[in-house]
PDB file of C-alpha atoms in Angstrom:
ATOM      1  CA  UNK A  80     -27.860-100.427-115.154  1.00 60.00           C
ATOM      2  CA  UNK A  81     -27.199-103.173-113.108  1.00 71.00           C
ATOM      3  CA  UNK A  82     -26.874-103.024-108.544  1.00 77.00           C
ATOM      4  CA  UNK A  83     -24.356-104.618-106.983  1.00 70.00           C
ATOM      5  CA  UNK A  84     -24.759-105.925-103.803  1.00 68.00           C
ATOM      6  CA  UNK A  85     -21.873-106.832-101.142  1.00 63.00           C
ATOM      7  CA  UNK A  86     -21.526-109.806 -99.412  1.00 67.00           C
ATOM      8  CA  UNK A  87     -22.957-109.970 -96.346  1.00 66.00           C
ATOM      9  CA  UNK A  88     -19.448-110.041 -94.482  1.00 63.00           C
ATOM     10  CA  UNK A  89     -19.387-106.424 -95.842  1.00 61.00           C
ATOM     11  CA  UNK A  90     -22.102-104.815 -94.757  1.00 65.00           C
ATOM     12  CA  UNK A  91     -22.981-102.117 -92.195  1.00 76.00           C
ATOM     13  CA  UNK A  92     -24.268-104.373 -89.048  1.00 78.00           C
ATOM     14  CA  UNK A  93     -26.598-101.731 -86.577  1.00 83.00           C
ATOM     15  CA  UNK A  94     -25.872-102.590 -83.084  1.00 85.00           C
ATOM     16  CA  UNK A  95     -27.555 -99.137 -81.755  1.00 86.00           C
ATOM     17  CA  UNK A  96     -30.588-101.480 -80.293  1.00 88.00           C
ATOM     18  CA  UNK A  97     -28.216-103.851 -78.330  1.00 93.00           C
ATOM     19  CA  UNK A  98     -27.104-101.196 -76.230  1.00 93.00           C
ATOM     20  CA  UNK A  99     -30.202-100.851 -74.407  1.00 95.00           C
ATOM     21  CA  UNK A 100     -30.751-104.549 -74.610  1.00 95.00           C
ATOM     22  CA  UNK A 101     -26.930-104.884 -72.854  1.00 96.00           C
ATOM     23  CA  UNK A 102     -27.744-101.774 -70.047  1.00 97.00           C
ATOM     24  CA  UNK A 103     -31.133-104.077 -69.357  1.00 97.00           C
ATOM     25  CA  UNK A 104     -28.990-107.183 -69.131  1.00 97.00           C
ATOM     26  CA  UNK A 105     -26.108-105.571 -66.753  1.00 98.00           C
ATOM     27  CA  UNK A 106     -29.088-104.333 -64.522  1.00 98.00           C
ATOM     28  CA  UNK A 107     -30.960-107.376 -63.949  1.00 98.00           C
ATOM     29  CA  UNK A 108     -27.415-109.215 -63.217  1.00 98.00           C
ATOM     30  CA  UNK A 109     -26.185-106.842 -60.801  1.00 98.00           C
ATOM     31  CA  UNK A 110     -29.525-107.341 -59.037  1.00 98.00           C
ATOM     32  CA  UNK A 111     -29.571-110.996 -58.848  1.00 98.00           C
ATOM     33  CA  UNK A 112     -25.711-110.500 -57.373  1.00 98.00           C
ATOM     34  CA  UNK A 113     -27.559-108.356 -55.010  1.00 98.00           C
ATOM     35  CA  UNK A 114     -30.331-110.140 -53.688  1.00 97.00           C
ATOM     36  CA  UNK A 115     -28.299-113.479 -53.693  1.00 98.00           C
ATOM     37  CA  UNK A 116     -25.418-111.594 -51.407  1.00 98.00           C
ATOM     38  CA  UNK A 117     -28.769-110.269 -49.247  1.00 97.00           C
ATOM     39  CA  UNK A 118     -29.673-114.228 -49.071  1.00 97.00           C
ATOM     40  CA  UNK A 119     -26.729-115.123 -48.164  1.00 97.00           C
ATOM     41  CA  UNK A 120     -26.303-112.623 -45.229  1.00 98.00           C
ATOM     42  CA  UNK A 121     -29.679-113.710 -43.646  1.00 97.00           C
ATOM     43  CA  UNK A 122     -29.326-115.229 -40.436  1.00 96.00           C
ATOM     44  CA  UNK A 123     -30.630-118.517 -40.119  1.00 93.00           C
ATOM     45  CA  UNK A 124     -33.912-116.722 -38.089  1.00 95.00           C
ATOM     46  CA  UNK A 125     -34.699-114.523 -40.856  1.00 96.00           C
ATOM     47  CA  UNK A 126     -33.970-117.843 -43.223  1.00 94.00           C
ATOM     48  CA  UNK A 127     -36.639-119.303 -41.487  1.00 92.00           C
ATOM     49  CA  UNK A 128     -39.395-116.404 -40.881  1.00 95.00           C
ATOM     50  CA  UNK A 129     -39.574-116.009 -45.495  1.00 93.00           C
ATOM     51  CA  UNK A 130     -40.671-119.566 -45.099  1.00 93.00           C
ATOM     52  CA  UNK A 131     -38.508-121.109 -47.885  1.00 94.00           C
ATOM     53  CA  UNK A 132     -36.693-124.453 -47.403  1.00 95.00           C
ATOM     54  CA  UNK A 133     -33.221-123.820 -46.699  1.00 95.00           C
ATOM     55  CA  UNK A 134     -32.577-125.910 -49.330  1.00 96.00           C
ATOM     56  CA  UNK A 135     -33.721-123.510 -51.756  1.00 97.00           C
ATOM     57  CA  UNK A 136     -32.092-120.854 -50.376  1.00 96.00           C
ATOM     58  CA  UNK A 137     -28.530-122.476 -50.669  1.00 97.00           C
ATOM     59  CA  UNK A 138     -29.458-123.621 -54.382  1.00 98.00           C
ATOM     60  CA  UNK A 139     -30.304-119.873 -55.448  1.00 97.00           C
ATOM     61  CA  UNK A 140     -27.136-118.441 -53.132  1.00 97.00           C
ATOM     62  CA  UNK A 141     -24.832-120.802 -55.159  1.00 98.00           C
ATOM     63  CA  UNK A 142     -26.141-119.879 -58.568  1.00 98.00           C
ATOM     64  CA  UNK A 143     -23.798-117.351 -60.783  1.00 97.00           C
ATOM     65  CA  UNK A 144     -25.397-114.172 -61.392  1.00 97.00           C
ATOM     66  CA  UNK A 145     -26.463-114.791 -65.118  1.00 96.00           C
ATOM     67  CA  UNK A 146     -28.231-117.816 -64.190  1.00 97.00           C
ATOM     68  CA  UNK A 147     -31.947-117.184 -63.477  1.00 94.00           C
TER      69      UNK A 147
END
């Protein structure tokens, strides 16, 4: 006896591992949003006492969160 196989279209697809790969992905997001926000609420002394070009600071404020 011959198996038959269905097209790929028709199979099951298991997307139980992306969940924890999507809760991993939310978390590190909302915690760039946070610590860009933080940045961005720094006065310009505490800018200056973490000792990173201003510059730098404006370029990671501006990014969205997904962006690393």
């Amino acid at each position: 006896m011959s198996e038959v196989s269905l097209p790929r279209a028709h199979r099951e697809f298991d997307v139980s591992h992306l969940w924890p790969r999507l809760k991993a992905t939310v978390k590190v997001w909302r915690q760039r949003d946070r610590d860009r926000r933080f940045l961005a609420q720094m006065s310009a002394y505490e800018r200056a006492d973490i000792n990173v070009p201003q510059s730098a600071i404006e370029r990671e404020i501006a990014k969205p969160f997904w962006r690393a």
